[in-house]
Short mmCIF file of C-alpha atoms in Angstrom, two decimals:
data_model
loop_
_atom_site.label_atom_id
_atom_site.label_comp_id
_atom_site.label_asym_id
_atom_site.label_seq_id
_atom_site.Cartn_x
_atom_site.Cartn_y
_atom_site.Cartn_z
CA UNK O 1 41.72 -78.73 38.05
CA UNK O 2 44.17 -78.36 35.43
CA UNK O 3 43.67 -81.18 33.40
CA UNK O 4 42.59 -81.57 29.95
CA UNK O 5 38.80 -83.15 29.85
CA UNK O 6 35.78 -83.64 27.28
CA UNK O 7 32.47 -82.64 27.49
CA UNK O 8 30.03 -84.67 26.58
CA UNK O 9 26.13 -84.37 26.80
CA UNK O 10 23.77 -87.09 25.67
CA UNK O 11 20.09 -86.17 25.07
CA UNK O 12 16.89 -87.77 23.59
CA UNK O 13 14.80 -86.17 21.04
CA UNK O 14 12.07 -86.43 23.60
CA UNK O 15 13.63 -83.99 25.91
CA UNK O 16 15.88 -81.99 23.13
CA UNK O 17 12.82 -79.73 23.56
CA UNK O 18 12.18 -79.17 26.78
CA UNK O 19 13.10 -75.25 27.94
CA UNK O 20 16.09 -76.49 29.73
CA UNK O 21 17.82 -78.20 26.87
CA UNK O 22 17.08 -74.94 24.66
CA UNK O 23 18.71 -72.33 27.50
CA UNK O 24 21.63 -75.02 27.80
CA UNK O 25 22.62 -74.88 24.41
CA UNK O 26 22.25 -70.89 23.89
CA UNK O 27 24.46 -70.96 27.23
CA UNK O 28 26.94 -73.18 26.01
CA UNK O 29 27.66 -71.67 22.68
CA UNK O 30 28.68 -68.31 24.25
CA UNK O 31 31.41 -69.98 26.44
CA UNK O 32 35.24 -70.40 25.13
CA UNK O 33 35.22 -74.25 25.53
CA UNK O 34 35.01 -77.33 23.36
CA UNK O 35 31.16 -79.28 23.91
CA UNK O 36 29.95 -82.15 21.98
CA UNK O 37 26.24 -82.91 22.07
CA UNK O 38 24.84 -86.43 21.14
CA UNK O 39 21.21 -86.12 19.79
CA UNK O 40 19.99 -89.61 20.33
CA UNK O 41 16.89 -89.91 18.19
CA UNK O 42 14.53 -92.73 18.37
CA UNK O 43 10.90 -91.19 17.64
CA UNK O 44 9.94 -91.49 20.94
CA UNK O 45 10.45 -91.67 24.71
CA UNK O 46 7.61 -92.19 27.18
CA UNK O 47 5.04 -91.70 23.90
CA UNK O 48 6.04 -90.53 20.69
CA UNK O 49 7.93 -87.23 20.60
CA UNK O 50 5.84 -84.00 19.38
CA UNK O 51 6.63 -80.90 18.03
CA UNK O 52 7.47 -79.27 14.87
CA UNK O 53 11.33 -79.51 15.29
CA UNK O 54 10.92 -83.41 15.49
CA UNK O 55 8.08 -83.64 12.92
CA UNK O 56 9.80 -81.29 10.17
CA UNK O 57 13.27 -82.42 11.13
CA UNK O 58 14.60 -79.12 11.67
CA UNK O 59 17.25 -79.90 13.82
CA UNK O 60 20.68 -78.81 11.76
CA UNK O 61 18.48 -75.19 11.29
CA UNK O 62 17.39 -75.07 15.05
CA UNK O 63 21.52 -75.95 15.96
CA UNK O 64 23.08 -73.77 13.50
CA UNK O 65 21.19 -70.42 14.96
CA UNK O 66 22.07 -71.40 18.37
CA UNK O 67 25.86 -71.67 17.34
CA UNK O 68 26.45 -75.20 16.94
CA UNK O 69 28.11 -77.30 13.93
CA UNK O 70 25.69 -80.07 13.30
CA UNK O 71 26.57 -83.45 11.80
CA UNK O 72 23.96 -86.47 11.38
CA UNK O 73 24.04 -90.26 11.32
CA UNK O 74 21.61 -92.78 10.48
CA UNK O 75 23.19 -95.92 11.32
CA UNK O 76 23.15 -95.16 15.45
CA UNK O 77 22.87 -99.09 16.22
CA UNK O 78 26.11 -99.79 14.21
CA UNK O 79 28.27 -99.48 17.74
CA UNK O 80 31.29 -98.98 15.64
CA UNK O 81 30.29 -96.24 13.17
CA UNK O 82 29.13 -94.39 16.27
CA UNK O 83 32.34 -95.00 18.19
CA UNK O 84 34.28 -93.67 14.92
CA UNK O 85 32.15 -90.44 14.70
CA UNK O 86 32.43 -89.34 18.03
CA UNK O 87 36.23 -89.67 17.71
CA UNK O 88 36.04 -87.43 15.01
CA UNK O 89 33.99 -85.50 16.51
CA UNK O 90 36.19 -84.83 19.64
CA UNK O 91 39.03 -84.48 17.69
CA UNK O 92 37.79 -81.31 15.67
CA UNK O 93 36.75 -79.82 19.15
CA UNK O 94 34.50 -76.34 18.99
CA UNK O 95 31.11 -77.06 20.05
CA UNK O 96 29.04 -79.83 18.30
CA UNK O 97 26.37 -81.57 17.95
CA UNK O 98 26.35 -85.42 16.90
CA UNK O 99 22.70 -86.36 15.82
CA UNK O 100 22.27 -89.92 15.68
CA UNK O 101 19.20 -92.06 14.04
CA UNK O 102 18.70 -94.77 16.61
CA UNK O 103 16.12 -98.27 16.97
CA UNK O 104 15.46 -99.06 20.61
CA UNK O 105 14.38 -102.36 21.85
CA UNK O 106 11.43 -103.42 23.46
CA UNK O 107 12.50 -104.59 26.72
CA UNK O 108 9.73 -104.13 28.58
CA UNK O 109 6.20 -105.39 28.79
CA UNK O 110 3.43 -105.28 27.02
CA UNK O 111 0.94 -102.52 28.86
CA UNK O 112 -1.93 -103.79 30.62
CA UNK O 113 -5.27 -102.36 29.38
CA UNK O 114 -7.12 -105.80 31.05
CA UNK O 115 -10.16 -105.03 32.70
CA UNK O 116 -9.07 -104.57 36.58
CA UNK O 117 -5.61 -105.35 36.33
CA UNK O 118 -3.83 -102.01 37.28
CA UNK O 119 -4.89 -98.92 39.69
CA UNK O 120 -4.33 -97.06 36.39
CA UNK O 121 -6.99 -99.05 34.76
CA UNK O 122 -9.44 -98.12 37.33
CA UNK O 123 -8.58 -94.47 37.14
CA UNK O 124 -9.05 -94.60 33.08
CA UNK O 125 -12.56 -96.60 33.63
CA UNK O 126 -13.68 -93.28 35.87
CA UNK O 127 -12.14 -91.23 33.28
CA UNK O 128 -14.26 -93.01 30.63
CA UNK O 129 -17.17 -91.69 32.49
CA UNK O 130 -16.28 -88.23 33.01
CA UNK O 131 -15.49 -87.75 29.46
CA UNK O 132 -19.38 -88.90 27.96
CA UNK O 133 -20.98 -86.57 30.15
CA UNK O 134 -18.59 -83.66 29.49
CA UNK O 135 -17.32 -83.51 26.32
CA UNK O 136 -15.98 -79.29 27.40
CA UNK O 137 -13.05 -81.07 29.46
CA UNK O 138 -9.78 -81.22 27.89
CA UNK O 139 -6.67 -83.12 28.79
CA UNK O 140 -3.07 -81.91 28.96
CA UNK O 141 0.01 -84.16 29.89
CA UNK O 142 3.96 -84.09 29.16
CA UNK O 143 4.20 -87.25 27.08
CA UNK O 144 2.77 -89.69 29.88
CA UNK O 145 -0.73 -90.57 28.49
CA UNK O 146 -0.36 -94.49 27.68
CA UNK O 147 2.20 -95.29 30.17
CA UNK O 148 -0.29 -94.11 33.14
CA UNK O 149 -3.44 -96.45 31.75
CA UNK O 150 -4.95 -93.36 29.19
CA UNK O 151 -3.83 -94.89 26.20
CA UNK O 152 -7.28 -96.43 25.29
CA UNK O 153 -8.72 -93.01 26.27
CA UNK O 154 -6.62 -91.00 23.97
CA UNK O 155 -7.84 -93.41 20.87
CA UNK O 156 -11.50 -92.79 21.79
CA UNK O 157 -11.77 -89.05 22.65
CA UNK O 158 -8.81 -87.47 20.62
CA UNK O 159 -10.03 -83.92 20.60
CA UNK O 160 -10.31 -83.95 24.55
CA UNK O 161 -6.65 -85.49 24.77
CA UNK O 162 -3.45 -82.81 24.28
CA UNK O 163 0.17 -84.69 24.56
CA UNK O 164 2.67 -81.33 24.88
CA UNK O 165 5.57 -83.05 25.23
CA UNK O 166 7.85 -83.24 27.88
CA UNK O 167 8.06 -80.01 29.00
CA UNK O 168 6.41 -79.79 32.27
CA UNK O 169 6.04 -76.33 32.88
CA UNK O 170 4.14 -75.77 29.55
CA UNK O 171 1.67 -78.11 30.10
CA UNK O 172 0.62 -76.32 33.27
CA UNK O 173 0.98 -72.94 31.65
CA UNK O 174 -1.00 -74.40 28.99
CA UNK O 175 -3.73 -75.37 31.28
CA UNK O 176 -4.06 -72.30 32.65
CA UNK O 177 -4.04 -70.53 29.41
CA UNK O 178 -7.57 -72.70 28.96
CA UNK O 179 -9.02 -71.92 32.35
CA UNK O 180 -8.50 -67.82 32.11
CA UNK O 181 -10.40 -68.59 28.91
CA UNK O 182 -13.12 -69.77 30.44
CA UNK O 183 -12.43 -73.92 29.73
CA UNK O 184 -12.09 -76.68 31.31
CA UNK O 185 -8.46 -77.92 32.09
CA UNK O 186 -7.42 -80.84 33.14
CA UNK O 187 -3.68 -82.07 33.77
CA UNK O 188 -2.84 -85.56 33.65
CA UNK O 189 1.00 -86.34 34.93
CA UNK O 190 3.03 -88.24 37.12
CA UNK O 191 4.17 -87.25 40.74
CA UNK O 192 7.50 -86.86 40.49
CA UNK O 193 7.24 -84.45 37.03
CA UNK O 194 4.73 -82.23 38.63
CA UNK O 195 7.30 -81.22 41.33
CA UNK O 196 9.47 -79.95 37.66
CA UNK O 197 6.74 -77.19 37.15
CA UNK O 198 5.35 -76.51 41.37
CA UNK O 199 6.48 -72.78 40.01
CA UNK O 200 3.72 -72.75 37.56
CA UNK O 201 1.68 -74.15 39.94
CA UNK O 202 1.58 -71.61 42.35
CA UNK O 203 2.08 -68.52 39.52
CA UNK O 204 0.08 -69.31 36.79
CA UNK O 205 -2.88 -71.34 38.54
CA UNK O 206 -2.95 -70.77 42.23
CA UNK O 207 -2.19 -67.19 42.16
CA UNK O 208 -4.76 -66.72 39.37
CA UNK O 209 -7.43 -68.89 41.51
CA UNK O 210 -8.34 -70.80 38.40
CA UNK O 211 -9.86 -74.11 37.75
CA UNK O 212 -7.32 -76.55 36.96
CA UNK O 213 -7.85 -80.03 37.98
CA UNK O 214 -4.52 -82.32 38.31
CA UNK O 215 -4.77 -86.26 38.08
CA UNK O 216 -1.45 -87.20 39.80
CA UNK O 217 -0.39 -90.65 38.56
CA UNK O 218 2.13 -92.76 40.99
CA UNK O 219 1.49 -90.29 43.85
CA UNK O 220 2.95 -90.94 46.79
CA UNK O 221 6.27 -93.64 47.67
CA UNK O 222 5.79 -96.19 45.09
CA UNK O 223 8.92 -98.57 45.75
CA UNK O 224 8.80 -100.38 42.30
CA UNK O 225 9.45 -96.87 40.98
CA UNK O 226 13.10 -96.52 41.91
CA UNK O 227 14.44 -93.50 43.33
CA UNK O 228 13.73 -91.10 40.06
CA UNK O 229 9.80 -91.83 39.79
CA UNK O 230 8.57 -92.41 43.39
CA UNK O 231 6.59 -89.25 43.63
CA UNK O 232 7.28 -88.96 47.35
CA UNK O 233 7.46 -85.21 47.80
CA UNK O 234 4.16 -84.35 46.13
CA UNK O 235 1.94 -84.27 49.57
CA UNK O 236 4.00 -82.09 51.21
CA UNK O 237 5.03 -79.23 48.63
CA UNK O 238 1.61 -79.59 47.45
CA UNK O 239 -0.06 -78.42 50.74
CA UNK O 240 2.16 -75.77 50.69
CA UNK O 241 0.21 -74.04 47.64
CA UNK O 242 -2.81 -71.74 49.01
#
């Protein structure tokens, strides 16, 4: 168009390392055009972020190889500090990445664990169940564990519980990975993330004819769920999978 724009990307340390985020940013940094990336970090997201680059704070390394100059503040709740580094920031131009230390409220409720208060409860009480009798089964999910009811679950059977992270397609991967080997996979995730991996689906467990069982949280329209989380596709691409 002519006209003289920034570019800027916010992210959350959560999804920083997801495969997406990692081919944007080793795209970016080969084109002739200013970028400025804010890093909003806040140890956590829908659970708490995993991973070695979060753990060993690796970030300015991980950035630099990828191309990027790489500039940290702690105080990301001071509105104005922020405000005054990302001025800066834009003003230098190349491509950059702002990484900001963060405190998020908590605005939202406390989660349910009652006895028979939630469909999610129920699910976790079956769960419960499953997991005394067969102690071979283990659990995969991107990062969705306590918000879908399997908090309590993850606390009592940690070896049979693996958070990956949100990074969809892994976790499938992953899962399959475990079947070929002869174990037993489960996949624990919401709806409307599944549909983010349906390739793995069908390549790495239908065409291999493996045992992978998925435990699809919020299937189906869930209104409440707003437009992003209603998982009302998952029916219909699903029976499309031989």
């Amino acid at each position: 168009t002519g006209r003289n724009r920034k570019r800027v990307a916010v992210i959350g340390d959560g999804s920083m390392t997801g495969g997406q985020s990692f081919e944007a940013l080793n795209h970016l940094a080969t084109l002739k055009t200013d970028a400025l990336i804010v890093l909003n970090d806040n140890d956590g997201s829908i659970d708490s972020t995993v991973g070695a680059l979060h753990q060993n704070n690796r970030y300015m390394d991980y950035f630099h190889s990828l191309g990027w100059e790489y500039s940290f503040l702690e105080k990301g709740n001071d509105i104005t500090a922020v405000m005054a580094y990302l001025q800066g920031s834009l003003a230098r131009g190349g491509k950059r990445v702002v990484h900001i230390r963060t405190k998020k409220p908590n605005l939202s409720k406390e989660k349910s664990y009652e006895p028979g208060t939630t469909f999610q409860w129920w699910a976790a009480q079956q769960m419960r169940e499953v997991l005394h009798y067969r102690p071979d089964i283990r659990i995969f999910s991107p990062a969705m564990f306590a918000s879908s009811g399997f908090g309590p679950l993850r606390d009592d059977f940690p070896k049979q519980f693996i958070d990956t992270g949100i990074n969809e397609p892994h976790t499938i991967t992953t899962a399959a990975g475990m079947a070929a080997a002869g174990g037993r996979a489960w996949v624990h995730i919401y709806s409307t993330f599944l549909q983010r991996a349906i390739d793995q689906v069908i390549h790495d467990v239908a065409l291999q004819n493996l045992d992978v069982t998925f435990a699809v949280d919020r299937a189906g329209l869930v209104g409440a769920d707003g437009a992003t989380h209603a998982g009302s596709f998952d029916l219909s691409y699903s029976r499309c999978v031989p």
